[in-house]
Tab-separated table of C-alpha atoms in Angstrom:
chain	number	residue	atom	x	y	z
A	1	MET	CA	-13.085	-29.171	15.101
A	2	ALA	CA	-12.702	-32.131	17.505
A	3	LEU	CA	-10.544	-35.068	16.524
A	4	LYS	CA	-12.213	-38.444	16.016
A	5	ARG	CA	-11.197	-42.084	15.700
A	6	ALA	CA	-13.035	-44.501	13.422
A	7	ASN	CA	-12.942	-48.091	12.187
A	8	VAL	CA	-13.881	-48.275	8.498
A	9	PHE	CA	-14.568	-51.653	6.860
A	10	VAL	CA	-14.452	-51.902	3.054
A	11	SER	CA	-16.092	-54.869	1.286
A	12	GLY	CA	-15.659	-56.034	-2.305
A	13	ASN	CA	-12.701	-56.976	-4.475
A	14	VAL	CA	-10.295	-54.828	-2.453
A	15	GLN	CA	-7.462	-57.059	-1.235
A	16	MET	CA	-5.334	-56.927	-4.367
A	17	ALA	CA	-1.968	-55.177	-4.593
A	18	GLY	CA	-2.186	-51.396	-4.588
A	19	PHE	CA	-5.494	-50.824	-2.814
A	20	ARG	CA	-4.051	-50.175	0.641
A	21	THR	CA	-1.416	-47.933	-0.979
A	22	PHE	CA	-4.265	-45.983	-2.579
A	23	VAL	CA	-5.921	-45.660	0.856
A	24	LYS	CA	-2.635	-44.488	2.439
A	25	ASN	CA	-1.992	-41.813	-0.188
A	26	PHE	CA	-5.488	-40.381	0.132
A	27	ALA	CA	-5.336	-40.480	3.943
A	28	ASP	CA	-2.022	-38.605	3.886
A	29	SER	CA	-3.563	-35.875	1.729
A	30	LEU	CA	-6.308	-35.408	4.349
A	31	ASP	CA	-3.911	-35.523	7.325
A	32	VAL	CA	-5.640	-38.668	8.567
A	33	LYS	CA	-3.422	-41.030	10.593
A	34	GLY	CA	-3.765	-44.781	11.244
A	35	TYR	CA	-3.387	-47.951	9.170
A	36	ALA	CA	-5.095	-50.236	6.618
A	37	GLU	CA	-4.934	-54.048	6.716
A	38	ASN	CA	-6.511	-57.047	4.971
A	39	LEU	CA	-8.937	-59.196	6.991
A	40	PRO	CA	-9.361	-62.977	6.543
A	41	ASP	CA	-12.980	-62.494	5.405
A	42	GLY	CA	-11.855	-60.520	2.311
A	43	ARG	CA	-12.514	-57.048	3.678
A	44	VAL	CA	-10.062	-54.237	4.314
A	45	LYS	CA	-10.080	-52.654	7.754
A	46	ILE	CA	-9.049	-49.007	8.073
A	47	VAL	CA	-8.340	-47.671	11.565
A	48	CYS	CA	-7.944	-43.882	11.380
A	49	GLU	CA	-7.751	-40.755	13.514
A	50	GLY	CA	-8.311	-37.161	12.432
A	51	GLU	CA	-10.993	-34.550	11.944
A	52	GLU	CA	-14.444	-36.072	11.489
A	53	GLU	CA	-14.972	-34.266	8.186
A	54	ASN	CA	-11.733	-35.662	6.731
A	55	ILE	CA	-12.538	-39.199	7.876
A	56	SER	CA	-15.912	-38.923	6.091
A	57	LYS	CA	-14.164	-37.639	2.939
A	58	LEU	CA	-11.858	-40.672	2.990
A	59	GLU	CA	-14.772	-43.107	3.268
A	60	ASN	CA	-16.822	-41.364	0.565
A	61	SER	CA	-13.828	-41.309	-1.800
A	62	LEU	CA	-13.383	-45.081	-1.452
A	63	LYS	CA	-17.034	-45.572	-2.424
A	64	GLU	CA	-17.334	-42.969	-5.183
A	65	THR	CA	-13.882	-42.896	-6.830
A	66	PRO	CA	-12.046	-46.146	-6.050
A	67	PRO	CA	-8.915	-47.091	-8.030
A	68	PRO	CA	-9.674	-48.709	-11.409
A	69	PHE	CA	-8.273	-52.088	-10.363
A	70	ALA	CA	-10.593	-52.454	-7.314
A	71	ARG	CA	-14.327	-52.895	-6.816
A	72	VAL	CA	-15.830	-51.431	-3.662
A	73	GLU	CA	-19.260	-52.848	-2.856
A	74	HIS	CA	-19.910	-51.533	0.638
A	75	THR	CA	-18.332	-49.554	3.508
A	76	GLU	CA	-19.099	-49.486	7.217
A	77	ASN	CA	-17.973	-46.835	9.666
A	78	GLU	CA	-18.000	-46.906	13.457
A	79	PHE	CA	-16.591	-44.114	15.622
A	80	VAL	CA	-14.735	-45.031	18.809
A	81	PRO	CA	-13.033	-42.876	21.477
A	82	TYR	CA	-10.046	-40.861	20.192
A	83	ALA	CA	-6.717	-42.210	21.462
A	84	GLY	CA	-4.063	-40.152	19.650
A	85	GLU	CA	-2.203	-43.377	18.957
A	86	PHE	CA	-0.796	-42.709	15.487
A	87	THR	CA	1.777	-40.318	14.027
A	88	GLY	CA	1.229	-41.270	10.378
A	89	PHE	CA	-0.641	-43.705	8.105
A	90	GLU	CA	0.735	-47.115	7.162
A	91	ARG	CA	-0.292	-50.261	5.313
A	92	ARG	CA	-0.099	-53.481	7.281
A	93	GLY	CA	0.054	-57.121	6.141
A	94	ASP	CA	0.677	-58.612	2.709
A	95	ASP	CA	-1.322	-58.359	-0.475
A	96	VAL	CA	-3.633	-61.306	-1.178
A	97	ILE	CA	-3.511	-62.973	-4.595
A	98	GLU	CA	-6.601	-65.130	-5.097
A	99	ASP	CA	-5.927	-66.844	-8.430
A	100	ASP	CA	-4.199	-66.372	-11.762
A	101	GLU	CA	-7.212	-64.749	-13.412
A	102	SER	CA	-7.461	-62.155	-10.678
A	103	THR	CA	-3.744	-61.495	-10.934
A	104	THR	CA	-3.981	-61.057	-14.697
A	105	THR	CA	-6.927	-58.686	-14.354
A	106	LEU	CA	-5.069	-56.743	-11.707
A	107	LEU	CA	-1.922	-56.499	-13.800
A	108	LYS	CA	-3.886	-55.385	-16.860
A	109	SER	CA	-5.639	-52.727	-14.810
A	110	MET	CA	-2.327	-51.549	-13.407
A	111	VAL	CA	-0.766	-51.452	-16.880
A	112	ASN	CA	-3.680	-49.410	-18.214
A	113	TYR	CA	-3.438	-47.138	-15.225
A	114	MET	CA	0.284	-46.651	-15.834
A	115	LYS	CA	-0.342	-45.912	-19.539
A	116	ILE	CA	-2.789	-43.210	-18.592
A	117	PHE	CA	-0.233	-41.827	-16.152
A	118	VAL	CA	2.515	-41.869	-18.820
A	119	ASP	CA	0.268	-40.170	-21.380
A	120	LYS	CA	-0.606	-37.458	-18.902
A	121	SER	CA	3.057	-37.085	-18.000
A	122	GLU	CA	3.939	-36.575	-21.675
A	123	VAL	CA	1.252	-33.914	-21.981
A	124	VAL	CA	2.605	-32.252	-18.862
A	125	ASN	CA	6.148	-32.369	-20.296
A	126	VAL	CA	4.968	-30.785	-23.556
A	127	ARG	CA	3.183	-28.043	-21.674
A	128	LEU	CA	6.193	-27.506	-19.453
A	129	GLY	CA	8.283	-27.110	-22.613
A	130	GLU	CA	5.796	-24.568	-23.953
A	131	ILE	CA	5.881	-22.740	-20.632
A	132	LYS	CA	9.694	-22.701	-20.733
A	133	VAL	CA	9.640	-21.233	-24.256
A	134	SER	CA	7.114	-18.636	-23.115
A	135	ILE	CA	9.294	-17.776	-20.120
A	136	ASP	CA	12.352	-17.447	-22.381
A	137	ASP	CA	10.386	-15.142	-24.686
A	138	MET	CA	9.261	-13.190	-21.656
A	139	HIS	CA	12.869	-12.779	-20.529
A	140	VAL	CA	13.819	-11.457	-23.985
A	141	THR	CA	10.847	-9.078	-23.932
A	142	LEU	CA	11.674	-7.874	-20.422
A	143	LYS	CA	15.296	-7.295	-21.450
A	144	SER	CA	14.123	-5.269	-24.442
A	145	VAL	CA	11.719	-3.298	-22.254
A	146	LYS	CA	14.542	-2.636	-19.787
A	147	GLU	CA	16.793	-1.357	-22.595
A	148	ASP	CA	13.995	0.828	-23.960
A	149	THR	CA	13.309	2.174	-20.468
A	150	THR	CA	16.988	3.044	-20.027
A	151	GLN	CA	16.978	4.879	-23.371
A	152	ILE	CA	13.804	6.730	-22.417
A	153	ARG	CA	15.414	7.826	-19.152
A	154	GLU	CA	18.481	9.100	-21.028
A	155	ASP	CA	16.308	10.941	-23.548
A	156	THR	CA	14.234	12.426	-20.729
A	157	ALA	CA	17.389	13.672	-19.001
A	158	GLN	CA	18.528	15.309	-22.259
A	159	ILE	CA	15.097	16.886	-22.726
A	160	ARG	CA	15.355	18.339	-19.219
A	161	VAL	CA	18.766	19.826	-20.043
A	162	ASP	CA	17.427	21.271	-23.307
A	163	THR	CA	14.357	22.652	-21.523
A	164	THR	CA	16.560	24.364	-18.944
A	165	GLN	CA	18.579	25.973	-21.754
A	166	ILE	CA	15.393	27.084	-23.506
A	167	ARG	CA	14.152	28.685	-20.278
A	168	SER	CA	17.474	30.480	-19.862
A	169	ASP	CA	17.373	31.733	-23.462
A	170	THR	CA	13.743	32.810	-23.062
A	171	SER	CA	14.602	34.786	-19.920
A	172	GLN	CA	17.400	36.559	-21.819
A	173	ILE	CA	15.055	37.341	-24.715
A	174	LEU	CA	12.450	38.748	-22.318
A	175	GLU	CA	15.129	40.872	-20.649
A	176	ASP	CA	16.343	42.178	-24.015
A	177	THR	CA	12.851	42.946	-25.300
A	178	SER	CA	12.112	44.961	-22.143
A	179	ASN	CA	14.121	47.798	-23.766
A	180	ILE	CA	11.906	47.915	-26.856
A	181	SER	CA	9.602	50.532	-25.276
A	182	LEU	CA	12.602	52.828	-24.708
A	183	ILE	CA	13.756	52.262	-28.278
A	184	VAL	CA	10.279	53.112	-29.587
A	185	GLU	CA	10.174	56.243	-27.412
A	186	ASN	CA	13.582	57.397	-28.673
A	187	THR	CA	12.756	56.731	-32.315
A	188	SER	CA	9.883	59.204	-31.960
A	189	LEU	CA	12.583	61.927	-32.035
A	190	ILE	CA	13.839	60.840	-35.451
A	191	PRO	CA	11.582	63.287	-37.403
A	192	GLU	CA	12.852	66.188	-35.240
A	193	ILE	CA	16.436	65.038	-35.730
A	194	ALA	CA	15.836	64.809	-39.478
A	195	LYS	CA	14.368	68.326	-39.457
A	196	ASN	CA	17.387	69.720	-37.597
A	197	THR	CA	19.887	67.972	-39.808
A	198	SER	CA	18.383	69.821	-42.769
A	199	LEU	CA	20.396	72.847	-41.523
A	200	ILE	CA	23.670	70.992	-41.846
A	201	PRO	CA	24.400	72.338	-45.420
A	202	ASP	CA	24.032	75.966	-44.167
A	203	ILE	CA	26.197	75.169	-41.158
A	204	ALA	CA	28.787	73.630	-43.453
A	205	LYS	CA	28.634	76.729	-45.692
A	206	ASN	CA	29.146	79.092	-42.735
A	207	THR	CA	31.995	77.085	-41.317
A	208	SER	CA	33.914	77.813	-44.513
A	209	LEU	CA	34.613	81.286	-42.994
A	210	ILE	CA	36.307	79.824	-39.952
A	211	PRO	CA	39.847	79.992	-41.506
A	212	LEU	CA	39.392	83.767	-42.146
A	213	ILE	CA	38.112	84.291	-38.624
A	214	VAL	CA	41.066	82.426	-37.242
A	215	GLU	CA	43.433	84.494	-39.408
A	216	ASN	CA	41.850	87.796	-38.255
A	217	THR	CA	41.840	86.844	-34.612
A	218	SER	CA	45.577	86.188	-34.811
A	219	HIS	CA	46.073	90.005	-34.379
A	220	ILE	CA	44.142	90.087	-31.122
A	221	PRO	CA	47.262	89.691	-28.866
A	222	ALA	CA	48.953	92.699	-30.551
A	223	MET	CA	45.723	94.704	-30.252
A	224	ARG	CA	45.539	93.831	-26.593
A	225	GLU	CA	49.145	95.087	-26.161
A	226	ASP	CA	48.335	98.389	-27.996
A	227	THR	CA	45.223	98.846	-25.866
A	228	SER	CA	47.320	98.561	-22.714
A	229	ALA	CA	49.664	101.308	-24.006
A	230	ILE	CA	46.680	103.581	-24.769
A	231	LYS	CA	45.338	103.043	-21.272
A	232	ASN	CA	48.707	104.050	-19.796
A	233	ASN	CA	48.931	107.204	-21.971
A	234	THR	CA	45.379	108.159	-21.060
A	235	ARG	CA	46.175	107.794	-17.398
A	236	GLU	CA	49.281	110.066	-17.787
A	237	ILE	CA	47.278	112.709	-19.685
A	238	GLY	CA	44.601	112.623	-17.009
A	239	ASP	CA	47.164	113.117	-14.278
A	240	SER	CA	48.703	116.065	-16.220
A	241	PHE	CA	45.289	117.742	-16.670
A	242	GLN	CA	44.524	117.247	-13.012
A	243	GLY	CA	47.805	118.960	-12.052
A	244	LYS	CA	47.131	121.913	-14.409
A	245	TYR	CA	43.593	122.259	-13.056
A	246	GLU	CA	44.756	122.431	-9.487
A	247	GLU	CA	47.489	124.978	-10.363
A	248	MET	CA	44.986	127.255	-12.169
A	249	SER	CA	42.579	126.979	-9.244
A	250	ARG	CA	45.238	128.284	-6.840
A	251	GLU	CA	46.151	131.214	-9.119
A	252	ILE	CA	42.504	132.296	-9.408
A	253	SER	CA	42.132	132.188	-5.659
A	254	GLN	CA	45.129	134.486	-5.222
A	255	MET	CA	43.847	136.974	-7.755
A	256	LYS	CA	40.639	137.375	-5.856
């Protein structure tokens, strides 16, 4: 938006102390630059530069919401070529005091205005105190939440450790139970085993003869020795018969 320059004239009871300060403060809030001064005819002249919209806001504010100690009856506005002359807003000249009654009225208005300001300041202070208490409570709550969060993290870590152990134990259990089918298969032989073990008394009865068998078999080495002697004698007898047979065969041949 293009920058403008304007001369604003304010008529009414406006040359008392504080009015030009009011104009300056409002102009500063709108980034409007220039000055305000009292004229001999009782008006206040405002020379200002800025955006046209902000200049209009300044003029309308003086008409619609003037300070309580002033009475604005009329405003005039004329736009002139922009010069870029000002770097801020200032109040020029001295305040005009018309008579004692006007001064008294002005002072009373200013006192009332200050009372309102003080009352509002006290309310603000009370609310600031309440806000501070709320912030302190919030800090305590946040600290408690932080402590609880830390505890939750520790508990979660422990749960993870316990869960890992449970998984390990479960894996071991599954591994162990994988042999159950083999155990079941082997236990199917139990009736057969029971049937066979029913012969154990007879076996035990027969094994009672083992000492006698052992005693009788103790003669086996001597029997083996005697058997060897018999074999030798038999061999000698055989050789003798063979010799006799051959001798008789020769004699028969000669007789023929």
